[in-house]
Amino acid sequence: MRKMLLAALSRLLQGPAAAGRTGAVSEASRVVVASRNYGDFASEATFEIKQCDLHRLEEGPGTTAVMTREEGLHYYKSMQTIRRMELKSDQLYKQKIIRGFCHLYDGQEACCVGIEAAIKPTDHVITAYRAHGFTFTRGVPVREILAELTGRKGGCAKGKGGSMHMYTKNFYGGNGIVGAQVPLGAGIALACKYYDKNEICVALYGDGAANQIFETYNMAALWKLPCIFVCENNRYGMGTSVERAAASTDYYKRGYFIPGLRVDGMDILCVREAVKFAAEYCRSGKGPLVMELQTYRYHGHSMSDPGISYRTREEIQEVRSKSDPITLLKDRMVNNNLASVEELKEIDVAVRKEIEEAAQFATTDPEPPLEELGHHIFFNEPPFEVRGPNQWIKYKSVS
Amino acid sequence: MAAMAAAGRALRAALPAGLWGRLAPLPGAPRRTAAHFAFQPDPAPREYGQTQKMNLFQSITSALDNALAKDPTAVVFGEDVAFGGVFRCTVGLRDKYGKDRVFNTPLCEQGIVGFGIGIAVTGATAIAEIQFADYIFPAFDQIVNEAAKYRYRSGDLFNCGSLTIRAPWGCVGHGALYHSQSPEAFFAHCPGIKIVIPRSPLQAKGLLLSCIEDKNPCIFFEPKILYRAAVEQVPVEPYNIPLSQAEVLQTGNDVTMVAWGTQVHVIKEVAAMAQEKLGVSCEVIDLRTILPWDTETICKSVAKTGRLLISHEAPLTGGFASEISSTVQEQSNSGLIVVPVFSTVSLLTAW
């Protein structure tokens, strides 16, 4: 702010001939008109990332990552969109426009954007109920996500799924029952192996679910399925901290005979490199991998959980100020001359506008008509009738 | 509203051609503001000593408190029960009885019930909580294949009768797929377990204490929409309400109406409206225990009235109403008059 004022002041003093970017009042900048000059940015930069803890692996992902300017801007925009979308959902929920259950993903954006950056669109992803971020990264536009939350026709599941049940191509949801999606992920991986198209499956679950999925580890390891099991460890399973729920909180080791990686889930480059490593490992036919992403959620478990009865506000504030994924990325980009603060601010403004429009759509779109209540129960050629709450109501089931 | 109208239409169809006006809220009938039903409290009982105003979750806490005090081997466990539970049913118990008697389990329903069966087999009293009835399915194998059959398969050498499983049950308005289910019909198909569903705090405490003391594994479903909404005068001391006994809440001559849990309050309202509007006297019965159910009371009532209406929240197909109606039809075929039976389901549970 002060730099901008200083620049404006110096511009004023130097006269109309001088104009330049914030903070750089120099001879060179005098010839620059007040617009972004792409030539002033680096095209890519190399970053140091934390080393991952390894389990049964000789070597892991490297400690450096290269990020281009385009990639950085793309990650920034994605993460910011998800952040703003979740905050908007919070707002809509408090206004009772969204009902039911709503599990928000803010704080964990680096996980989904990082995973998406490292896999191909033809790979498969399945996760639990904290799914809005993945729905976005897998290609569903924000307006369809918000419309699904508000239960309207324009939602990605036609308004019948809600917060926990969002799907799209190669994204199998969105699953309400804790841990139930992990064997499904192994099954998808089996299909990938069977079809032999060099695809993998990323099956995500949380620290709460990590205590009941051992059958899946066994099958995946036995049949060498190309499945990356990702535990998004946000330290709390609903209200229970990991120390009180698990005999071993080294979730990356819980696969025991399956090799594992522990990754800093707040650093998008760390996530990306680790998933790239894991994807290659699986694609080469070596079998499954377990990955633990250490991350954090700012909101409570769901909208009915204030999130402060089992953790302190100070803890949340600390994570927000020291490890926020968006801030980390922003600092990296600005400090390494990949983007300017204004440019990122412009992205923020554009994202806000997009979310507002999406929210507008989500609140004004009509709800699915009552006739569709019975649709899609079974797959049936001739439509059949479904009994309603009493003998005089019948719904037609078309599929 | 849909449930009321539906039950009303069912009544109209059940009765001979009579006067019928548009069903509308009447001055004498209980008024309802927002929910689809209005909880109707029972009068305070006098035979069990001092009473206190409690809602459903408080009456459950009181029952558990009594059980833990009386039985030194009793333990209460489940997900998040230590801090009081997501519905506050276990508030204060850990502080009072210690962390080795009231404790959390990790997130694993199969583990919770399996673990509970193990405790019960040694003779200690296990009171397990499944956080929502919708999550009971990973434990279904343990309940049906282990708990229910233990006594039979061991020739009465072993049993897990001191196991009670509690779970919040039923529609709550915003629960959607996985916080609204009523799975009593799935378990009704299994001999060896008992299923109990109370309609109010007074009933809940007595029935829960009976379940805990009963020497058979019991599943106790608590209507979650009533946790705060239902307030009654409940005795502070322990008391028992017998299992497998239906309660006739209101006698009548024209039609028998059977329900359990939240629906009991709906049909009570319908009965009042029917009396005012149509001059129809309804016999209202709360089934209370789903398995083994009180066939005698229901059949005797139907023999008197000649018509039966059953209302439940679970889907119609394979729902427990079909069991009741087929049993009643069998009885009626053996000598009673032919009975038209209607089943309705609350809210928008299709199928």
mmCIF file of N, CA and C in Angstrom, chain B residues 53-130:
data_model
loop_
_atom_site.group_PDB
_atom_site.id
_atom_site.type_symbol
_atom_site.label_atom_id
_atom_site.label_comp_id
_atom_site.label_asym_id
_atom_site.label_seq_id
_atom_site.Cartn_x
_atom_site.Cartn_y
_atom_site.Cartn_z
ATOM 1 N N LYS B 53 -38.682 -32.539 34.789
ATOM 2 C CA LYS B 53 -38.917 -32.241 33.383
ATOM 3 C C LYS B 53 -37.674 -32.635 32.582
ATOM 4 N N MET B 54 -37.868 -33.509 31.614
ATOM 5 C CA MET B 54 -36.721 -33.956 30.807
ATOM 6 C C MET B 54 -37.142 -34.055 29.354
ATOM 7 N N ASN B 55 -36.178 -33.812 28.465
ATOM 8 C CA ASN B 55 -36.466 -34.125 27.070
ATOM 9 C C ASN B 55 -35.894 -35.510 26.773
ATOM 10 N N LEU B 56 -35.989 -35.938 25.524
ATOM 11 C CA LEU B 56 -35.623 -37.329 25.232
ATOM 12 C C LEU B 56 -34.172 -37.628 25.546
ATOM 13 N N PHE B 57 -33.261 -36.746 25.157
ATOM 14 C CA PHE B 57 -31.858 -37.096 25.411
ATOM 15 C C PHE B 57 -31.544 -37.077 26.900
ATOM 16 N N GLN B 58 -32.235 -36.210 27.641
ATOM 17 C CA GLN B 58 -31.997 -36.194 29.087
ATOM 18 C C GLN B 58 -32.547 -37.452 29.745
ATOM 19 N N SER B 59 -33.662 -37.951 29.223
ATOM 20 C CA SER B 59 -34.206 -39.171 29.821
ATOM 21 C C SER B 59 -33.283 -40.359 29.513
ATOM 22 N N ILE B 60 -32.653 -40.338 28.352
ATOM 23 C CA ILE B 60 -31.690 -41.397 28.034
ATOM 24 C C ILE B 60 -30.498 -41.304 28.984
ATOM 25 N N THR B 61 -30.008 -40.085 29.202
ATOM 26 C CA THR B 61 -28.884 -39.911 30.132
ATOM 27 C C THR B 61 -29.265 -40.424 31.509
ATOM 28 N N SER B 62 -30.484 -40.112 31.927
ATOM 29 C CA SER B 62 -30.939 -40.560 33.239
ATOM 30 C C SER B 62 -30.981 -42.078 33.311
ATOM 31 N N ALA B 63 -31.470 -42.702 32.239
ATOM 32 C CA ALA B 63 -31.528 -44.165 32.223
ATOM 33 C C ALA B 63 -30.132 -44.764 32.297
ATOM 34 N N LEU B 64 -29.215 -44.202 31.531
ATOM 35 C CA LEU B 64 -27.847 -44.726 31.542
ATOM 36 C C LEU B 64 -27.203 -44.507 32.902
ATOM 37 N N ASP B 65 -27.500 -43.355 33.493
ATOM 38 C CA ASP B 65 -26.985 -43.059 34.827
ATOM 39 C C ASP B 65 -27.472 -44.114 35.819
ATOM 40 N N ASN B 66 -28.770 -44.397 35.785
ATOM 41 C CA ASN B 66 -29.325 -45.421 36.674
ATOM 42 C C ASN B 66 -28.673 -46.777 36.419
ATOM 43 N N ALA B 67 -28.500 -47.113 35.149
ATOM 44 C CA ALA B 67 -27.942 -48.425 34.811
ATOM 45 C C ALA B 67 -26.500 -48.540 35.280
ATOM 46 N N LEU B 68 -25.720 -47.493 35.075
ATOM 47 C CA LEU B 68 -24.314 -47.539 35.494
ATOM 48 C C LEU B 68 -24.205 -47.581 37.015
ATOM 49 N N ALA B 69 -25.165 -46.928 37.696
ATOM 50 C CA ALA B 69 -25.116 -46.929 39.165
ATOM 51 C C ALA B 69 -25.474 -48.297 39.720
ATOM 52 N N LYS B 70 -26.477 -48.920 39.111
ATOM 53 C CA LYS B 70 -26.979 -50.169 39.669
ATOM 54 C C LYS B 70 -26.055 -51.349 39.363
ATOM 55 N N ASP B 71 -25.479 -51.335 38.160
ATOM 56 C CA ASP B 71 -24.727 -52.495 37.696
ATOM 57 C C ASP B 71 -23.254 -52.126 37.570
ATOM 58 N N PRO B 72 -22.417 -52.629 38.460
ATOM 59 C CA PRO B 72 -21.011 -52.209 38.413
ATOM 60 C C PRO B 72 -20.246 -52.724 37.195
ATOM 61 N N THR B 73 -20.839 -53.693 36.468
ATOM 62 C CA THR B 73 -20.124 -54.174 35.273
ATOM 63 C C THR B 73 -20.555 -53.423 34.026
ATOM 64 N N ALA B 74 -21.470 -52.456 34.165
ATOM 65 C CA ALA B 74 -21.988 -51.789 32.959
ATOM 66 C C ALA B 74 -20.966 -50.822 32.395
ATOM 67 N N VAL B 75 -20.833 -50.838 31.078
ATOM 68 C CA VAL B 75 -19.971 -49.878 30.389
ATOM 69 C C VAL B 75 -20.731 -49.275 29.216
ATOM 70 N N VAL B 76 -20.448 -48.013 28.953
ATOM 71 C CA VAL B 76 -21.090 -47.295 27.848
ATOM 72 C C VAL B 76 -19.984 -46.887 26.881
ATOM 73 N N PHE B 77 -20.131 -47.230 25.599
ATOM 74 C CA PHE B 77 -19.073 -46.871 24.662
ATOM 75 C C PHE B 77 -19.658 -46.621 23.289
ATOM 76 N N GLY B 78 -18.880 -45.943 22.481
ATOM 77 C CA GLY B 78 -19.344 -45.615 21.128
ATOM 78 C C GLY B 78 -18.515 -44.447 20.627
ATOM 79 N N GLU B 79 -18.881 -43.919 19.473
ATOM 80 C CA GLU B 79 -18.118 -42.805 18.932
ATOM 81 C C GLU B 79 -18.528 -41.512 19.624
ATOM 82 N N ASP B 80 -17.572 -40.813 20.194
ATOM 83 C CA ASP B 80 -17.798 -39.501 20.800
ATOM 84 C C ASP B 80 -18.695 -39.512 22.025
ATOM 85 N N VAL B 81 -18.838 -40.643 22.710
ATOM 86 C CA VAL B 81 -19.711 -40.624 23.889
ATOM 87 C C VAL B 81 -19.050 -39.946 25.074
ATOM 88 N N ALA B 82 -17.726 -39.864 25.064
ATOM 89 C CA ALA B 82 -17.034 -39.347 26.256
ATOM 90 C C ALA B 82 -17.389 -37.905 26.555
ATOM 91 N N PHE B 83 -17.439 -37.073 25.540
ATOM 92 C CA PHE B 83 -17.736 -35.674 25.829
ATOM 93 C C PHE B 83 -19.225 -35.444 26.010
ATOM 94 N N GLY B 84 -20.013 -36.437 25.756
ATOM 95 C CA GLY B 84 -21.447 -36.299 25.937
ATOM 96 C C GLY B 84 -22.247 -36.805 24.757
ATOM 97 N N GLY B 85 -21.559 -37.064 23.642
ATOM 98 C CA GLY B 85 -22.287 -37.599 22.498
ATOM 99 C C GLY B 85 -22.783 -36.506 21.573
ATOM 100 N N VAL B 86 -22.959 -36.846 20.304
ATOM 101 C CA VAL B 86 -23.387 -35.829 19.342
ATOM 102 C C VAL B 86 -24.810 -35.385 19.606
ATOM 103 N N PHE B 87 -25.576 -36.160 20.345
ATOM 104 C CA PHE B 87 -26.919 -35.744 20.724
ATOM 105 C C PHE B 87 -27.034 -35.543 22.230
ATOM 106 N N ARG B 88 -25.918 -35.446 22.886
ATOM 107 C CA ARG B 88 -25.848 -35.162 24.321
ATOM 108 C C ARG B 88 -26.528 -36.214 25.176
ATOM 109 N N CYS B 89 -26.566 -37.431 24.721
ATOM 110 C CA CYS B 89 -27.214 -38.472 25.512
ATOM 111 C C CYS B 89 -26.344 -38.974 26.648
ATOM 112 N N THR B 90 -25.038 -38.708 26.587
ATOM 113 C CA THR B 90 -24.154 -39.277 27.613
ATOM 114 C C THR B 90 -23.433 -38.174 28.375
ATOM 115 N N VAL B 91 -24.035 -36.999 28.449
ATOM 116 C CA VAL B 91 -23.388 -35.877 29.132
ATOM 117 C C VAL B 91 -23.206 -36.185 30.618
ATOM 118 N N GLY B 92 -21.998 -35.967 31.115
ATOM 119 C CA GLY B 92 -21.740 -36.091 32.552
ATOM 120 C C GLY B 92 -21.429 -37.488 33.028
ATOM 121 N N LEU B 93 -21.626 -38.500 32.177
ATOM 122 C CA LEU B 93 -21.453 -39.873 32.664
ATOM 123 C C LEU B 93 -19.989 -40.219 32.884
ATOM 124 N N ARG B 94 -19.138 -39.700 32.001
ATOM 125 C CA ARG B 94 -17.721 -40.039 32.143
ATOM 126 C C ARG B 94 -17.139 -39.445 33.421
ATOM 127 N N ASP B 95 -17.562 -38.200 33.684
ATOM 128 C CA ASP B 95 -17.070 -37.569 34.913
ATOM 129 C C ASP B 95 -17.542 -38.340 36.129
ATOM 130 N N LYS B 96 -18.767 -38.830 36.051
ATOM 131 C CA LYS B 96 -19.328 -39.480 37.239
ATOM 132 C C LYS B 96 -18.803 -40.903 37.419
ATOM 133 N N TYR B 97 -18.643 -41.641 36.324
ATOM 134 C CA TYR B 97 -18.320 -43.066 36.473
ATOM 135 C C TYR B 97 -16.913 -43.423 36.043
ATOM 136 N N GLY B 98 -16.189 -42.501 35.483
ATOM 137 C CA GLY B 98 -14.795 -42.777 35.169
ATOM 138 C C GLY B 98 -14.575 -43.169 33.737
ATOM 139 N N LYS B 99 -13.327 -42.990 33.302
ATOM 140 C CA LYS B 99 -13.041 -43.225 31.891
ATOM 141 C C LYS B 99 -12.877 -44.688 31.545
ATOM 142 N N ASP B 100 -12.866 -45.575 32.511
ATOM 143 C CA ASP B 100 -12.839 -46.977 32.118
ATOM 144 C C ASP B 100 -14.243 -47.548 32.006
ATOM 145 N N ARG B 101 -15.267 -46.733 32.304
ATOM 146 C CA ARG B 101 -16.642 -47.224 32.133
ATOM 147 C C ARG B 101 -17.400 -46.478 31.044
ATOM 148 N N VAL B 102 -16.938 -45.274 30.741
ATOM 149 C CA VAL B 102 -17.589 -44.512 29.666
ATOM 150 C C VAL B 102 -16.467 -44.064 28.757
ATOM 151 N N PHE B 103 -16.361 -44.656 27.566
ATOM 152 C CA PHE B 103 -15.198 -44.351 26.740
ATOM 153 C C PHE B 103 -15.541 -44.333 25.261
ATOM 154 N N ASN B 104 -14.667 -43.655 24.535
ATOM 155 C CA ASN B 104 -14.841 -43.552 23.087
ATOM 156 C C ASN B 104 -14.246 -44.751 22.387
ATOM 157 N N THR B 105 -14.849 -45.094 21.259
ATOM 158 C CA THR B 105 -14.228 -46.090 20.400
ATOM 159 C C THR B 105 -13.780 -45.381 19.133
ATOM 160 N N PRO B 106 -12.811 -45.919 18.437
ATOM 161 C CA PRO B 106 -12.483 -45.352 17.126
ATOM 162 C C PRO B 106 -13.637 -45.584 16.159
ATOM 163 N N LEU B 107 -13.499 -44.997 14.998
ATOM 164 C CA LEU B 107 -14.577 -44.995 14.022
ATOM 165 C C LEU B 107 -14.642 -46.355 13.335
ATOM 166 N N CYS B 108 -15.448 -47.264 13.871
ATOM 167 C CA CYS B 108 -15.509 -48.595 13.292
ATOM 168 C C CYS B 108 -16.722 -49.316 13.865
ATOM 169 N N GLU B 109 -17.855 -49.260 13.150
ATOM 170 C CA GLU B 109 -19.093 -49.803 13.721
ATOM 171 C C GLU B 109 -19.020 -51.305 13.938
ATOM 172 N N GLN B 110 -18.395 -51.975 12.967
ATOM 173 C CA GLN B 110 -18.255 -53.418 13.110
ATOM 174 C C GLN B 110 -17.459 -53.722 14.378
ATOM 175 N N GLY B 111 -16.457 -52.897 14.601
ATOM 176 C CA GLY B 111 -15.641 -53.054 15.803
ATOM 177 C C GLY B 111 -16.438 -52.780 17.060
ATOM 178 N N ILE B 112 -17.246 -51.747 17.027
ATOM 179 C CA ILE B 112 -18.019 -51.378 18.217
ATOM 180 C C ILE B 112 -18.936 -52.518 18.619
ATOM 181 N N VAL B 113 -19.701 -53.034 17.671
ATOM 182 C CA VAL B 113 -20.659 -54.082 18.028
ATOM 183 C C VAL B 113 -19.940 -55.386 18.342
ATOM 184 N N GLY B 114 -18.927 -55.718 17.557
ATOM 185 C CA GLY B 114 -18.177 -56.941 17.833
ATOM 186 C C GLY B 114 -17.590 -56.908 19.234
ATOM 187 N N PHE B 115 -17.009 -55.785 19.551
ATOM 188 C CA PHE B 115 -16.424 -55.543 20.852
ATOM 189 C C PHE B 115 -17.491 -55.685 21.940
ATOM 190 N N GLY B 116 -18.668 -55.090 21.676
ATOM 191 C CA GLY B 116 -19.768 -55.164 22.635
ATOM 192 C C GLY B 116 -20.224 -56.590 22.865
ATOM 193 N N ILE B 117 -20.287 -57.371 21.793
ATOM 194 C CA ILE B 117 -20.675 -58.784 21.933
ATOM 195 C C ILE B 117 -19.668 -59.490 22.825
ATOM 196 N N GLY B 118 -18.400 -59.189 22.603
ATOM 197 C CA GLY B 118 -17.358 -59.812 23.414
ATOM 198 C C GLY B 118 -17.521 -59.500 24.889
ATOM 199 N N ILE B 119 -17.773 -58.230 25.182
ATOM 200 C CA ILE B 119 -17.966 -57.837 26.589
ATOM 201 C C ILE B 119 -19.166 -58.576 27.167
ATOM 202 N N ALA B 120 -20.245 -58.608 26.400
ATOM 203 C CA ALA B 120 -21.482 -59.217 26.906
ATOM 204 C C ALA B 120 -21.314 -60.708 27.144
ATOM 205 N N VAL B 121 -20.539 -61.361 26.304
ATOM 206 C CA VAL B 121 -20.369 -62.811 26.447
ATOM 207 C C VAL B 121 -19.701 -63.162 27.778
ATOM 208 N N THR B 122 -18.859 -62.252 28.272
ATOM 209 C CA THR B 122 -18.220 -62.551 29.555
ATOM 210 C C THR B 122 -19.145 -62.272 30.721
ATOM 211 N N GLY B 123 -20.291 -61.652 30.447
ATOM 212 C CA GLY B 123 -21.249 -61.399 31.516
ATOM 213 C C GLY B 123 -21.377 -59.944 31.910
ATOM 214 N N ALA B 124 -20.487 -59.112 31.452
ATOM 215 C CA ALA B 124 -20.616 -57.690 31.786
ATOM 216 C C ALA B 124 -21.693 -57.062 30.908
ATOM 217 N N THR B 125 -22.183 -55.925 31.355
ATOM 218 C CA THR B 125 -23.264 -55.267 30.611
ATOM 219 C C THR B 125 -22.654 -54.262 29.645
ATOM 220 N N ALA B 126 -22.942 -54.449 28.357
ATOM 221 C CA ALA B 126 -22.375 -53.566 27.345
ATOM 222 C C ALA B 126 -23.472 -52.704 26.754
ATOM 223 N N ILE B 127 -23.288 -51.402 26.781
ATOM 224 C CA ILE B 127 -24.270 -50.499 26.174
ATOM 225 C C ILE B 127 -23.519 -49.748 25.088
ATOM 226 N N ALA B 128 -23.715 -50.178 23.856
ATOM 227 C CA ALA B 128 -22.980 -49.617 22.735
ATOM 228 C C ALA B 128 -23.817 -48.548 22.055
ATOM 229 N N GLU B 129 -23.167 -47.525 21.554
ATOM 230 C CA GLU B 129 -23.897 -46.523 20.779
ATOM 231 C C GLU B 129 -23.380 -46.512 19.358
ATOM 232 N N ILE B 130 -24.329 -46.594 18.436
ATOM 233 C CA ILE B 130 -23.983 -46.403 17.028
ATOM 234 C C ILE B 130 -24.440 -44.985 16.711
#
